[in-house]
CSV table of C-alpha atoms and ligand atoms in Angstrom, one decimal:
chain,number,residue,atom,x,y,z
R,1,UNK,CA,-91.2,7.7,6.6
R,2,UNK,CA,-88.5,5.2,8.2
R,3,UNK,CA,-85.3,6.2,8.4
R,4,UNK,CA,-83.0,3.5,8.0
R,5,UNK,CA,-79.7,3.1,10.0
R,6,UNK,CA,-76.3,2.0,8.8
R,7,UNK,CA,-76.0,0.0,12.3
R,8,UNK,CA,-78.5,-2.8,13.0
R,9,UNK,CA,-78.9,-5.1,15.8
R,10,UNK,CA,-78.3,-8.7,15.0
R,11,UNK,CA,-81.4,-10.8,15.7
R,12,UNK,CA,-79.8,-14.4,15.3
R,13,UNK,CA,-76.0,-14.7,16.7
R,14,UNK,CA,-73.7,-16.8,14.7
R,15,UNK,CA,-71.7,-19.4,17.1
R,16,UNK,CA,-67.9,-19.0,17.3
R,17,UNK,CA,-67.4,-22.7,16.3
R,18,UNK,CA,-68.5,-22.2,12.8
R,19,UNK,CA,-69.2,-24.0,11.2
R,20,UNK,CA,-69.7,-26.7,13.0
R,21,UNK,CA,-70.1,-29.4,10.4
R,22,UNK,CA,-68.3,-29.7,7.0
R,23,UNK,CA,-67.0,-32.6,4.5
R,24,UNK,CA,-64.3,-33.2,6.6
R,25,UNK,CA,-65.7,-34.8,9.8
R,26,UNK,CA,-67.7,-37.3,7.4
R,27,UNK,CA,-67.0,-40.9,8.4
R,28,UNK,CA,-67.2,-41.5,4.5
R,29,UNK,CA,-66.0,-39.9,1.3
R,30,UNK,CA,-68.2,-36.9,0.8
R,31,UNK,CA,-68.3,-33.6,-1.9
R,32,UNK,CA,-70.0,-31.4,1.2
R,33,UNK,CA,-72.6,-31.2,3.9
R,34,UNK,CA,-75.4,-28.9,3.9
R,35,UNK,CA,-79.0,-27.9,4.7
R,36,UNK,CA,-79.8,-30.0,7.9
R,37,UNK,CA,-83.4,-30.6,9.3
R,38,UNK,CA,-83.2,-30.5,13.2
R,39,UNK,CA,-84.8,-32.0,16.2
R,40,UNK,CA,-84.2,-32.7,20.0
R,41,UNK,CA,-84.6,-36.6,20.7
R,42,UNK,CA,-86.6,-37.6,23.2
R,43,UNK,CA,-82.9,-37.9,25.5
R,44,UNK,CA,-82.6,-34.0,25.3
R,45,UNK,CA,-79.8,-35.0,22.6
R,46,UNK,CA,-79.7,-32.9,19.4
R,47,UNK,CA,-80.1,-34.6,15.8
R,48,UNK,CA,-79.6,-32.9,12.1
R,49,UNK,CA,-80.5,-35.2,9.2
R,50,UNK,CA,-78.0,-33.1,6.9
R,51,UNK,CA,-78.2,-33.1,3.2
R,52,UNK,CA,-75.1,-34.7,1.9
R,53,UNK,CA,-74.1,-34.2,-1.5
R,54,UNK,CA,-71.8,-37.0,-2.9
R,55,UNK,CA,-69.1,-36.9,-5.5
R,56,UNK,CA,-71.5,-37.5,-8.4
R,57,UNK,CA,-73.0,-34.5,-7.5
R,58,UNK,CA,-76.4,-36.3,-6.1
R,59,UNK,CA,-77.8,-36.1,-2.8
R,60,UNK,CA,-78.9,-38.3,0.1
R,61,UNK,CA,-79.1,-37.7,4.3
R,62,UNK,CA,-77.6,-38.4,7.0
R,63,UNK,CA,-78.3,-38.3,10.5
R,64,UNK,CA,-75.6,-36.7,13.4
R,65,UNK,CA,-76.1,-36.7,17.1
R,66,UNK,CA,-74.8,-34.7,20.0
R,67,UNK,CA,-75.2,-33.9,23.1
R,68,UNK,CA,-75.4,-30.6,23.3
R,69,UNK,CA,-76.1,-29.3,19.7
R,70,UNK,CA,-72.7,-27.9,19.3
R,71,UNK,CA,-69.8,-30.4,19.1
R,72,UNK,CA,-69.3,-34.1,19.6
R,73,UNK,CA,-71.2,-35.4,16.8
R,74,UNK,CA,-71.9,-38.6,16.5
R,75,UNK,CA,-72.2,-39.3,12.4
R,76,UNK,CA,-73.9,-42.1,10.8
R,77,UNK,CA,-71.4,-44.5,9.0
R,78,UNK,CA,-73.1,-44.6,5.9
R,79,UNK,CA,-76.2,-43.1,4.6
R,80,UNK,CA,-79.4,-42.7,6.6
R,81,UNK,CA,-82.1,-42.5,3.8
R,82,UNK,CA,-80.9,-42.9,0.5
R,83,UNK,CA,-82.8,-42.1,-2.7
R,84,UNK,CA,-84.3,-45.3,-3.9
R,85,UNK,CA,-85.3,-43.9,-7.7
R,86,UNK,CA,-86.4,-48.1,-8.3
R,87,UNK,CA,-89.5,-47.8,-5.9
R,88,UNK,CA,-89.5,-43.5,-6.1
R,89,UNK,CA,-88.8,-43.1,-9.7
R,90,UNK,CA,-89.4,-39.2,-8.3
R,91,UNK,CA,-85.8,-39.9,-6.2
R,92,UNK,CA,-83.4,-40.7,-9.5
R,93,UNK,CA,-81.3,-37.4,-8.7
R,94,UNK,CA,-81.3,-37.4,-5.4
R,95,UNK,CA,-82.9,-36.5,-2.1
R,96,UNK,CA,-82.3,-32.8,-0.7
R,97,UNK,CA,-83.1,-30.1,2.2
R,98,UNK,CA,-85.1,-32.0,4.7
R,99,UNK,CA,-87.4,-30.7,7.8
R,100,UNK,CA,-88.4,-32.6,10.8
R,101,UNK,CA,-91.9,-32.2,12.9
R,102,UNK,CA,-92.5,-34.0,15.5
R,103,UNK,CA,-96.2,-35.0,15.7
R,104,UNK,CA,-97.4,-35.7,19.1
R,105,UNK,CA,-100.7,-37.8,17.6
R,106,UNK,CA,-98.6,-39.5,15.6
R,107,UNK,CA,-95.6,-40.0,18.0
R,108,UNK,CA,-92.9,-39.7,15.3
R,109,UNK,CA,-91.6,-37.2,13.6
R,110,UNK,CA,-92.8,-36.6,9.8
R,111,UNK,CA,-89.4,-35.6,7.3
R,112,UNK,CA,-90.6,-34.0,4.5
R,113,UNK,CA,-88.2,-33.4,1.6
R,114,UNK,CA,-87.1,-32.6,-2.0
R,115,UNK,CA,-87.0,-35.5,-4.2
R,116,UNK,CA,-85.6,-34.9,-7.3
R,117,UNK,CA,-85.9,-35.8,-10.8
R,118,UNK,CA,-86.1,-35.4,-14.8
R,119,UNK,CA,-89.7,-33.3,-13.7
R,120,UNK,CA,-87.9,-31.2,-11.1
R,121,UNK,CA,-88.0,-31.1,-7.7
R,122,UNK,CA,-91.0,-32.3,-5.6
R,123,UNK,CA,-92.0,-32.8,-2.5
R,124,UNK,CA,-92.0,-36.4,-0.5
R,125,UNK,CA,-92.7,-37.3,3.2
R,126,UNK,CA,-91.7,-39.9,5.3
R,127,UNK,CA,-92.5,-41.2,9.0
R,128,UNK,CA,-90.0,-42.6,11.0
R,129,UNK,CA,-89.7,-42.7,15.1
R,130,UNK,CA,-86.1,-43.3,15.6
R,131,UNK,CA,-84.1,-41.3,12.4
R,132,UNK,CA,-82.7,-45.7,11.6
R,133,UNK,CA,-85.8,-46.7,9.8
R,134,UNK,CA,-88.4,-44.8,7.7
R,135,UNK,CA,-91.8,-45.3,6.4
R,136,UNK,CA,-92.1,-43.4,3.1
R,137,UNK,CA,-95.2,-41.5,1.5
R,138,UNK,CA,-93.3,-41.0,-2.1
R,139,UNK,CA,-94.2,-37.6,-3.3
R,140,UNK,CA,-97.1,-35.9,-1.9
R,141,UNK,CA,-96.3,-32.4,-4.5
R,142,UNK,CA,-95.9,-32.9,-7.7
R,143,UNK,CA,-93.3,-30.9,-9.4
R,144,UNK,CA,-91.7,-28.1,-9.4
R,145,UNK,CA,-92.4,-28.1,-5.8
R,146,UNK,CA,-90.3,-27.8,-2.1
R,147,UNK,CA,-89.3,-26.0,0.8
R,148,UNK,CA,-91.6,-27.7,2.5
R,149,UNK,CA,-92.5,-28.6,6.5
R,150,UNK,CA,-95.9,-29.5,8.2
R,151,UNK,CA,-97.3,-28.1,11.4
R,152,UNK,CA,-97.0,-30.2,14.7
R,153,UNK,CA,-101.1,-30.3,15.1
R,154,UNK,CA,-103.7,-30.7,13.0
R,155,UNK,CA,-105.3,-27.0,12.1
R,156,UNK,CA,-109.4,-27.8,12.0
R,157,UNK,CA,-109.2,-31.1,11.7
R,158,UNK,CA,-106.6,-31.4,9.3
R,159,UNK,CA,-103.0,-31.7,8.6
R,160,UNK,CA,-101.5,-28.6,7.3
R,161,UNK,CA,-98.0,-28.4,5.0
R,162,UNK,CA,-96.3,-25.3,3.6
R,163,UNK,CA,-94.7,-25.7,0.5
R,164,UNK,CA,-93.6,-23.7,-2.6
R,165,UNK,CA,-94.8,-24.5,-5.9
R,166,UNK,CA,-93.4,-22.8,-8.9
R,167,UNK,CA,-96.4,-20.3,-10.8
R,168,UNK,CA,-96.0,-18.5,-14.0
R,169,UNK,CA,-96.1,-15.7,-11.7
R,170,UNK,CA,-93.4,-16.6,-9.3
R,171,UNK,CA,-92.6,-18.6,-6.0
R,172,UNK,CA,-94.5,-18.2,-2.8
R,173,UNK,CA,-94.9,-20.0,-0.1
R,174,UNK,CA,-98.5,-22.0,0.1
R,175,UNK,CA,-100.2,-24.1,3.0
R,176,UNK,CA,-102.2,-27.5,1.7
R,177,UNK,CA,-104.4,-29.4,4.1
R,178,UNK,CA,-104.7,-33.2,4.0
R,179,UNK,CA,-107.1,-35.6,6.3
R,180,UNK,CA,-104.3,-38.4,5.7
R,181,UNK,CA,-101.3,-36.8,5.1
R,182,UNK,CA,-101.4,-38.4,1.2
R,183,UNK,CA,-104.2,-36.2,-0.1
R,184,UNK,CA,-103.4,-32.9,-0.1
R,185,UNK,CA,-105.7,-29.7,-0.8
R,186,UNK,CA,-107.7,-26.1,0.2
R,187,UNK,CA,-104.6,-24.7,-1.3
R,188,UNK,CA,-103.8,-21.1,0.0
R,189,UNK,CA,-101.4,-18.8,-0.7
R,190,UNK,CA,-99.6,-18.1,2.6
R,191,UNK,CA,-96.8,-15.5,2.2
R,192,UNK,CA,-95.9,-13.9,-1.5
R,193,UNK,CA,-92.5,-12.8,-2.9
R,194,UNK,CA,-92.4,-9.0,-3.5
R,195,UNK,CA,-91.4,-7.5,-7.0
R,196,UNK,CA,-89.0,-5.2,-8.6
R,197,UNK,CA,-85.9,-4.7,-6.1
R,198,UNK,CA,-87.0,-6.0,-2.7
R,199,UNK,CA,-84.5,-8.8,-1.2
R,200,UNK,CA,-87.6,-11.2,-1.3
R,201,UNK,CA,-88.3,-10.2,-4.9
R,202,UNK,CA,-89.9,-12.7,-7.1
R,203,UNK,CA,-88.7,-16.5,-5.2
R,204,UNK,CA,-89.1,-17.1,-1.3
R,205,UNK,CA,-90.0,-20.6,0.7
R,206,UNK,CA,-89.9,-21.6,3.9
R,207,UNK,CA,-87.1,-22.0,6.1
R,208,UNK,CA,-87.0,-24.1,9.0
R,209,UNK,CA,-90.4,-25.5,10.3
R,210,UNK,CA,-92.5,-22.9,11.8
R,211,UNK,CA,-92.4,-22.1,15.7
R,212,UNK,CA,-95.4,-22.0,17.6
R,213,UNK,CA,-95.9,-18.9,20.0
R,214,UNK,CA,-98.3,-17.7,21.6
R,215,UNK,CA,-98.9,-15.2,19.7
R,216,UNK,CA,-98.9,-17.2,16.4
R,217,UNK,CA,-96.4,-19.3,14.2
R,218,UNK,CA,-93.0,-17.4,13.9
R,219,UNK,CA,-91.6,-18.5,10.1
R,220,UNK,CA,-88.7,-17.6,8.7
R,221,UNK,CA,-88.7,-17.6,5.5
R,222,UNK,CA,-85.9,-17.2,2.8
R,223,UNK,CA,-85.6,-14.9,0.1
R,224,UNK,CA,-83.1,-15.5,-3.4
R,225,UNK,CA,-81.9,-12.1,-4.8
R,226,UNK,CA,-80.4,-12.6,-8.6
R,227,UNK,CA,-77.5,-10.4,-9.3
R,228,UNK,CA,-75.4,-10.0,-12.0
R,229,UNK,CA,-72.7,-12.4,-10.1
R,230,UNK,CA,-75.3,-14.9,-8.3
R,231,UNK,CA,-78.2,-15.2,-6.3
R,232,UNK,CA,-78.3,-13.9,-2.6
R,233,UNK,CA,-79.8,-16.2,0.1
R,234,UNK,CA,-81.1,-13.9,2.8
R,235,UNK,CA,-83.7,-14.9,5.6
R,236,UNK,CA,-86.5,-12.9,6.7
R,237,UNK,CA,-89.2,-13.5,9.5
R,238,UNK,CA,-93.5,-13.3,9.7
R,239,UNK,CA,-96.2,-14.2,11.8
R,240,UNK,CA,-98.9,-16.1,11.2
R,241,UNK,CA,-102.6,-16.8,12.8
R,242,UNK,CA,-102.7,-20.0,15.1
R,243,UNK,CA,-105.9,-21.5,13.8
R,244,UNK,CA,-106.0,-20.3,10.1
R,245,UNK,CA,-101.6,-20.2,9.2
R,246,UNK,CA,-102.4,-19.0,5.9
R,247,UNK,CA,-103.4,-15.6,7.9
R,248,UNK,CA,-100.3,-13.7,8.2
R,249,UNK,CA,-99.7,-11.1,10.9
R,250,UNK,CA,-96.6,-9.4,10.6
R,251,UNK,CA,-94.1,-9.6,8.1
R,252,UNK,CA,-91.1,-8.0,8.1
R,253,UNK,CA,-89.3,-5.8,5.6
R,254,UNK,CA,-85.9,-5.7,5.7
R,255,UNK,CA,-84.2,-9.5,5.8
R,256,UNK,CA,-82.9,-9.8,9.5
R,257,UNK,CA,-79.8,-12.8,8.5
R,258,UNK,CA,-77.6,-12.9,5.5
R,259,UNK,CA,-74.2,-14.3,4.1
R,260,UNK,CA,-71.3,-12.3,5.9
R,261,UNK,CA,-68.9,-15.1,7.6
R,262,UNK,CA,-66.2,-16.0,5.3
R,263,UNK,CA,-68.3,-19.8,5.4
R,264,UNK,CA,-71.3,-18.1,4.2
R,265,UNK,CA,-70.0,-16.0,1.7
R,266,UNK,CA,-67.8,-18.7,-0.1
R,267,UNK,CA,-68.5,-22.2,-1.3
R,268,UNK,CA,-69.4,-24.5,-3.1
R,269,UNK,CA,-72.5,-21.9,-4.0
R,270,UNK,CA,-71.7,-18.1,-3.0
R,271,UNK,CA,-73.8,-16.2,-0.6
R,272,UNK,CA,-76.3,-18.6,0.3
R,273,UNK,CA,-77.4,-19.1,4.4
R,274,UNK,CA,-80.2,-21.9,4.1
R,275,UNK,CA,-81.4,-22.9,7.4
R,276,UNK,CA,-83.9,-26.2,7.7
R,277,UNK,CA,-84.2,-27.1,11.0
R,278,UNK,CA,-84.0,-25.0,14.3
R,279,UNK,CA,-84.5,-26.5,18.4
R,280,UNK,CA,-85.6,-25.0,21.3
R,281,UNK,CA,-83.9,-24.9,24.6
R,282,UNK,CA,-85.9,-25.4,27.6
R,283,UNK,CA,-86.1,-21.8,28.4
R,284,UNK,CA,-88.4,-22.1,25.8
R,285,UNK,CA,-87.3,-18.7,24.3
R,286,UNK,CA,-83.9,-19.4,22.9
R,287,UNK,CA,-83.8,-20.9,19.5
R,288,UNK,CA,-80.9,-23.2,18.3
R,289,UNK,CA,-80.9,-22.5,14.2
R,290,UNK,CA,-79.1,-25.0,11.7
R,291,UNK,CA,-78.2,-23.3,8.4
R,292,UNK,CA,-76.8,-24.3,5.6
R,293,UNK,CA,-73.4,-22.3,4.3
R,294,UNK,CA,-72.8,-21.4,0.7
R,295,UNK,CA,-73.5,-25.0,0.4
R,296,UNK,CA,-70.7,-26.6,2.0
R,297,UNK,CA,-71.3,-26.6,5.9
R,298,UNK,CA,-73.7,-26.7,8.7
R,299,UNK,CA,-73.4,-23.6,10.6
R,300,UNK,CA,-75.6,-22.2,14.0
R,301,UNK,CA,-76.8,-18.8,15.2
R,302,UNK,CA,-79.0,-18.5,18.2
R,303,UNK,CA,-82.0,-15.9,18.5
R,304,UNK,CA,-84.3,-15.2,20.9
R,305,UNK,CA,-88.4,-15.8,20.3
R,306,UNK,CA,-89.4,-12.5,22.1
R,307,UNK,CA,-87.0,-10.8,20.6
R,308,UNK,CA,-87.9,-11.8,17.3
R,309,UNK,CA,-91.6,-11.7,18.0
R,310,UNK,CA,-90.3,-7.8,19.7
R,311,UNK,CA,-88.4,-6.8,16.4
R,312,UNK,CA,-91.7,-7.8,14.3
R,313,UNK,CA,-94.1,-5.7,16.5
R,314,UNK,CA,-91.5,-2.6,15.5
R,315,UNK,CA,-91.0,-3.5,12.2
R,316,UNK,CA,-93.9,-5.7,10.7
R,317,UNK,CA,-97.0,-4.9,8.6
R,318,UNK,CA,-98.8,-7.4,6.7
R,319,UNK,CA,-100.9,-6.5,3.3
R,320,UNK,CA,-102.5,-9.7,2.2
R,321,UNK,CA,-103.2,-11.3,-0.4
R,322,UNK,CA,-104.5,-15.0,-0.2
R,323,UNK,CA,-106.5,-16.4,-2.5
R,324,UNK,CA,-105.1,-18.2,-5.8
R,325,UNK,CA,-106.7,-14.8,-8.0
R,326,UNK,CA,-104.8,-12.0,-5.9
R,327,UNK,CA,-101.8,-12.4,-7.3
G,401,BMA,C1,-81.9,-23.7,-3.4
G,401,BMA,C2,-82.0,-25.1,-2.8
G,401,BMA,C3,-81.0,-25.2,-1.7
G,401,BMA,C4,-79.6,-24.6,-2.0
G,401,BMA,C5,-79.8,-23.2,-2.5
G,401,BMA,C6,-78.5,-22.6,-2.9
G,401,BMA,O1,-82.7,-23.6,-4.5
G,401,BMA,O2,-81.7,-26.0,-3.8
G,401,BMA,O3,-80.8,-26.6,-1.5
G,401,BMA,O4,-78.9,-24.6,-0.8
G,401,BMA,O5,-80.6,-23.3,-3.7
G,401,BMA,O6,-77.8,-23.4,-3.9
């Protein structure tokens, strides 16, 4: 049996200038800003497309540049992408939580996103190579759909998206493959929620996009705790097989990042970290990770890939269940 300790050994550190982008550095009159997909530019420079909710309470993003990830942000002066609910009816309450791949074949990165509206949220996708102009898909999952981010290659031929549709039996993360990127399908079940008192009980999704290793794609993945006073937003991490992603590895069990930091803890929404986007530095092990804080800010924590991929070998086990009847 495992005994477990009192004292564990943060995996992601939180950066002493959290956090390091709220409301009050917007160049415009904002309620807060949240939930930030993330990508190094082709300079080296760091961008976030941040969720920013306004003061109706509805959502659009926002692009913010700097040169080193941390400070010195550069902010759009009005809103990148807005929701345009006349052409994407599916957009009428806003746009929310985006995540950025960059596609090599493509040579743009692909935003995928929560569009939502009267049928709940869904999932939508847009191109765009330079974060000013986009070229949008509309909804590509119908609803009630999100946390959702495609891989960086084709898998087999095809493009492949996680995602997490609501079931009758709960919320787990999928993977969909498309020849197109408009026609999605071989639907798997990727990663489940546990049951009864587990922090990943009964609702998970992705987090960020997944990172490649070499030893297969490194997800983190969230999990929402309801309590009496609120839902807890905890992350936890898995591994998953290179050529066949719904195939996972290692999972671990206890969540290695949760709300503690005063920012994370209280908000606009309590006790929520919500990362969407993450970027490597050219070490190529250090990861950069953009969270979300109790809905208000943009926060980072670094981690290290082989010591993530070094906690999961110690910790991880992975009973699967995949196809749409195993649940
Ligand atoms: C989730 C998403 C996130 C949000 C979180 C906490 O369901 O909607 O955008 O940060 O709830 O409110």
């Amino acid at each position: 049996m495992t005994v477990l300790s009192t004292q564990y050994e943060p995996l992601l550190l939180r950066h002493p200038a959290n956090p390091i982008l709220s409301s009050k550095d917007w160049p415009y009159s904002i309620n807060s800003v949240f939930n930030a997909g993330a990508t190094l530019l082709a300079d080296g420079s760091t961008l976030l497309l941040c969720r920013v909710e306004d003061r109706r309470g509805l959502s659009h993003l926002c692009a913010a540049r700097s040169k080193n990830g941390v400070d010195g942000w550069e902010i759009d002066k009005e809103p990148t992408l807005m929701p345009s609910p006349k052409e994407y009816p599916e957009e009428i309450w806003g746009i929310e939580d985006p995540r950025i791949t960059y596609v090599p074949e493509l040579q743009q990165y692909v935003v995928t996103y929560t569009s939502y509206a009267r049928g709940g949220p869904g999932v939508s996708l847009a191109l765009t190579k330079d974060f000013r102009s986009f070229e949008r898909y509309g909804v590509i999952m119908s609803p009630d759909d999100k946390d959702t981010a495609l891989l960086p290659r084709r898998i087999d031929g095809y493009w492949a998206l996680i995602h997490r549709p609501m079931t009758a039996l709960g919320a787990h993360m999928w993977i969909s493959y498309s020849p197109d990127l408009r026609h999605w399908g071989r639907h798997r079940l990727m990663l489940e929620a546990r049951r009864g008192a587990w922090w990943d009980a009964n609702k998970i999704g992705l987090s960020p996009p997944p990172i490649e290793t070499d030893r297969g794609w490194l997800v983190f993945y969230h999990g929402v705790r309801h309590t009496p006073s609120g839902c807890l937003y905890r992350l936890g991490l898995a591994l998953f097989e290179l050529e066949k992603p719904e195939k996972c590895l290692l999972r671990g069990d206890s969540w290695i990042f949760g709300p503690e930091a005063e920012y994370e803890l209280h908000g606009d929404v309590d006790d929520v970290v919500f990362p969407c986007g993450y970027t490597m530095n050219p070490d190529g092990d250090t990861v950069n990770i953009y969270y979300g804080a109790a809905d208000c800010s943009i926060a980072l924590a670094r981690a290290s890939v082989r010591s993530l991929l070094d906690w999961l070998d110690a910790n991880g086990s992975c009973e699967r269940r995949q196809r749409i009847g195993d649940l």
